[in-house]
């Protein structure tokens, strides 16, 4: 895979995964993606080799007692405690709080790199889906070095733990499959990074 193919693959996969982790499944942005995954169309379009793709496809298409919208609400909104919170500071900060030191470090990095990223009011910027979409935006705008820094310093240090717990506790076949696809995809990205992933202590 040459540089252009790599950049296109990363941007495409980051944008798709980011949207599915961030937006409600019945939203304008996520609904067409949900359809592509439940119909199995994604297999031929995914830019990376996917081990056990048939198993993942079966998971995306499997029926469940809980609707996809209900599962998304439970996993990402509440009102109960989230099984695997999607914000980096929950995993990186000693007190497992939102808007912790790791969020402030991300904000500082964004200022230094002149990155302005719109998020919902009073929501941390270090949401897993938000960071994926930011990675896609950076690559699409020719900022590969900044994307590598974002991944190595602010996403990959905690994402594997988040995804492992997300898969274990998702309790819905679509989101289990989504977590597994994200695991495989982020592992592909890490193998191509030009800088080492930061070694950060996790508190959850």
Short mmCIF file of C-alpha atoms in Angstrom, two decimals:
data_model
loop_
_atom_site.label_atom_id
_atom_site.label_comp_id
_atom_site.label_asym_id
_atom_site.label_seq_id
_atom_site.Cartn_x
_atom_site.Cartn_y
_atom_site.Cartn_z
CA UNK A 1 0.00 0.00 0.00
CA UNK A 2 1.57 3.29 -1.10
CA UNK A 3 1.27 6.57 0.80
CA UNK A 4 -1.80 7.76 -1.08
CA UNK A 5 -3.57 4.43 -0.62
CA UNK A 6 -2.63 4.40 3.06
CA UNK A 7 -3.94 7.92 3.61
CA UNK A 8 -7.18 7.16 1.77
CA UNK A 9 -7.66 3.95 3.73
CA UNK A 10 -7.03 5.62 7.08
CA UNK A 11 -9.28 8.58 6.34
CA UNK A 12 -12.13 6.40 5.09
CA UNK A 13 -12.01 3.91 7.96
CA UNK A 14 -11.55 6.62 10.60
CA UNK A 15 -14.50 8.62 9.33
CA UNK A 16 -16.80 5.59 9.16
CA UNK A 17 -15.86 4.21 12.55
CA UNK A 18 -15.93 7.66 14.11
CA UNK A 19 -19.46 8.31 12.88
CA UNK A 20 -20.73 4.94 14.12
CA UNK A 21 -19.22 5.44 17.57
CA UNK A 22 -20.35 9.06 17.88
CA UNK A 23 -23.70 9.54 16.16
CA UNK A 24 -26.99 7.83 16.99
CA UNK A 25 -27.67 4.94 14.59
CA UNK A 26 -30.88 6.56 13.32
CA UNK A 27 -29.15 9.91 12.65
CA UNK A 28 -28.66 11.30 9.15
CA UNK A 29 -24.92 10.65 9.25
CA UNK A 30 -24.94 7.16 10.75
CA UNK A 31 -28.06 5.54 9.31
CA UNK A 32 -26.64 4.86 5.81
CA UNK A 33 -23.52 3.35 7.41
CA UNK A 34 -25.63 1.13 9.66
CA UNK A 35 -27.48 -0.09 6.57
CA UNK A 36 -24.22 -0.87 4.76
CA UNK A 37 -22.97 -2.90 7.70
CA UNK A 38 -26.19 -4.79 8.36
CA UNK A 39 -26.53 -5.59 4.64
CA UNK A 40 -22.94 -6.81 4.41
CA UNK A 41 -21.94 -4.24 1.78
CA UNK A 42 -19.05 -3.04 3.96
CA UNK A 43 -16.96 -6.19 3.36
CA UNK A 44 -16.07 -5.33 -0.22
CA UNK A 45 -15.54 -1.65 0.60
CA UNK A 46 -13.39 -1.90 3.72
CA UNK A 47 -9.84 -0.80 2.82
CA UNK A 48 -8.04 -3.32 5.05
CA UNK A 49 -7.94 -7.08 5.16
CA UNK A 50 -10.39 -8.22 7.83
CA UNK A 51 -9.79 -11.60 9.49
CA UNK A 52 -13.03 -13.50 10.10
CA UNK A 53 -15.00 -11.01 8.02
CA UNK A 54 -17.89 -13.45 7.68
CA UNK A 55 -18.19 -13.72 11.46
CA UNK A 56 -18.19 -9.94 11.79
CA UNK A 57 -20.81 -9.63 9.05
CA UNK A 58 -23.01 -12.11 10.88
CA UNK A 59 -22.63 -10.02 14.05
CA UNK A 60 -23.59 -6.79 12.32
CA UNK A 61 -26.71 -8.46 10.88
CA UNK A 62 -27.75 -10.44 13.95
CA UNK A 63 -31.13 -9.60 15.49
CA UNK A 64 -31.29 -8.63 19.15
CA UNK A 65 -34.01 -8.07 21.73
CA UNK A 66 -32.70 -4.56 22.28
CA UNK A 67 -32.98 -2.16 19.35
CA UNK A 68 -29.83 -0.57 17.96
CA UNK A 69 -30.99 2.85 19.14
CA UNK A 70 -31.62 1.54 22.65
CA UNK A 71 -28.19 -0.12 22.74
CA UNK A 72 -26.50 3.08 21.56
CA UNK A 73 -28.31 5.07 24.26
CA UNK A 74 -27.18 2.59 26.91
CA UNK A 75 -23.57 2.47 25.71
CA UNK A 76 -22.95 6.15 24.98
CA UNK A 77 -25.55 8.35 26.71
CA UNK A 78 -27.01 6.75 29.85
CA UNK A 79 -28.77 7.58 32.17
CA UNK A 80 -27.02 4.66 33.88
CA UNK A 81 -23.23 4.48 34.19
CA UNK A 82 -21.71 3.70 30.81
CA UNK A 83 -20.21 0.18 30.58
CA UNK A 84 -17.12 1.46 28.73
CA UNK A 85 -16.94 5.28 28.71
CA UNK A 86 -15.67 6.56 25.33
CA UNK A 87 -13.61 9.50 26.68
CA UNK A 88 -9.86 9.26 27.01
CA UNK A 89 -9.63 11.03 30.34
CA UNK A 90 -11.74 8.33 32.00
CA UNK A 91 -8.93 5.88 31.23
CA UNK A 92 -5.90 8.17 31.54
CA UNK A 93 -6.63 10.24 34.63
CA UNK A 94 -6.13 8.97 38.16
CA UNK A 95 -9.62 10.04 39.20
CA UNK A 96 -11.24 8.72 35.96
CA UNK A 97 -12.98 12.05 35.41
CA UNK A 98 -14.13 13.94 32.34
CA UNK A 99 -12.16 17.06 31.37
CA UNK A 100 -9.09 15.73 33.21
CA UNK A 101 -5.42 16.43 32.61
CA UNK A 102 -5.33 14.30 29.46
CA UNK A 103 -8.17 16.37 27.97
CA UNK A 104 -6.29 19.55 28.79
CA UNK A 105 -3.15 18.12 27.16
CA UNK A 106 -5.18 17.32 24.04
CA UNK A 107 -6.55 20.86 23.97
CA UNK A 108 -3.06 22.29 24.30
CA UNK A 109 -1.83 20.10 21.44
CA UNK A 110 -4.77 21.24 19.31
CA UNK A 111 -3.96 24.91 20.01
CA UNK A 112 -0.30 24.38 19.16
CA UNK A 113 -1.32 22.78 15.87
CA UNK A 114 -4.00 25.40 15.14
CA UNK A 115 -6.78 22.84 15.14
CA UNK A 116 -10.27 24.09 15.87
CA UNK A 117 -12.71 21.22 16.20
CA UNK A 118 -16.39 21.79 16.88
CA UNK A 119 -17.89 19.56 19.57
CA UNK A 120 -21.24 19.58 21.32
CA UNK A 121 -21.54 22.14 24.10
CA UNK A 122 -19.68 21.19 27.26
CA UNK A 123 -18.51 17.85 25.86
CA UNK A 124 -14.88 16.71 26.11
CA UNK A 125 -12.91 16.62 22.87
CA UNK A 126 -11.40 13.22 23.71
CA UNK A 127 -14.43 11.11 22.74
CA UNK A 128 -13.30 8.02 20.82
CA UNK A 129 -15.54 8.83 17.86
CA UNK A 130 -14.54 12.49 17.82
CA UNK A 131 -10.83 11.64 17.75
CA UNK A 132 -11.37 9.20 14.88
CA UNK A 133 -13.16 11.85 12.85
CA UNK A 134 -10.41 14.34 13.68
CA UNK A 135 -7.80 11.85 12.43
CA UNK A 136 -9.73 11.55 9.17
CA UNK A 137 -9.93 15.33 8.82
CA UNK A 138 -6.19 15.73 9.39
CA UNK A 139 -5.30 13.18 6.71
CA UNK A 140 -7.83 14.63 4.27
CA UNK A 141 -6.21 18.04 4.74
CA UNK A 142 -2.66 16.85 4.17
CA UNK A 143 -1.64 16.89 7.81
CA UNK A 144 -0.29 13.37 8.14
CA UNK A 145 2.31 14.27 10.77
CA UNK A 146 -0.35 15.78 13.03
CA UNK A 147 -2.50 12.70 12.50
CA UNK A 148 0.37 10.46 13.56
CA UNK A 149 0.84 12.57 16.71
CA UNK A 150 -2.87 12.46 17.49
CA UNK A 151 -2.93 8.67 17.20
CA UNK A 152 0.33 8.02 19.03
CA UNK A 153 -0.14 10.52 21.87
CA UNK A 154 -3.86 10.98 22.38
CA UNK A 155 -5.78 7.93 21.07
CA UNK A 156 -3.82 4.69 20.84
CA UNK A 157 -2.48 4.82 24.43
CA UNK A 158 -6.00 4.13 25.78
CA UNK A 159 -8.12 2.95 22.84
CA UNK A 160 -7.19 -0.77 23.05
CA UNK A 161 -8.33 -0.96 26.70
CA UNK A 162 -11.51 0.96 25.91
CA UNK A 163 -12.33 -1.31 22.97
CA UNK A 164 -11.63 -4.51 24.89
CA UNK A 165 -14.03 -3.46 27.65
CA UNK A 166 -16.53 -2.12 25.12
CA UNK A 167 -16.66 -5.48 23.34
CA UNK A 168 -16.94 -7.39 26.59
CA UNK A 169 -19.83 -5.29 27.90
CA UNK A 170 -21.63 -4.12 24.73
CA UNK A 171 -24.20 -6.93 24.97
CA UNK A 172 -25.45 -6.24 21.44
CA UNK A 173 -24.18 -8.11 18.34
CA UNK A 174 -23.89 -5.02 16.14
CA UNK A 175 -21.76 -3.11 18.64
CA UNK A 176 -19.67 -6.16 19.51
CA UNK A 177 -18.84 -6.50 15.80
CA UNK A 178 -18.18 -2.76 15.53
CA UNK A 179 -15.76 -2.91 18.45
CA UNK A 180 -13.94 -5.87 16.93
CA UNK A 181 -13.63 -4.13 13.55
CA UNK A 182 -12.29 -1.03 15.31
CA UNK A 183 -9.74 -3.19 17.18
CA UNK A 184 -8.46 -4.68 13.94
CA UNK A 185 -8.40 -1.34 12.13
CA UNK A 186 -6.53 0.55 14.85
CA UNK A 187 -3.99 -2.28 15.01
CA UNK A 188 -3.42 -1.79 11.26
CA UNK A 189 -2.87 1.93 11.82
CA UNK A 190 -0.42 1.31 14.63
CA UNK A 191 1.70 -0.96 12.44
CA UNK A 192 2.18 1.90 9.97
CA UNK A 193 2.84 4.71 12.47
CA UNK A 194 6.17 6.47 12.04
CA UNK A 195 6.36 7.41 15.73
CA UNK A 196 5.99 5.11 18.75
CA UNK A 197 2.78 5.05 20.72
CA UNK A 198 3.16 6.88 24.03
CA UNK A 199 3.33 4.64 27.07
CA UNK A 200 0.73 6.07 29.44
CA UNK A 201 -0.60 4.58 32.66
CA UNK A 202 -4.24 3.56 32.54
CA UNK A 203 -6.39 3.89 35.62
CA UNK A 204 -9.34 1.76 34.57
#
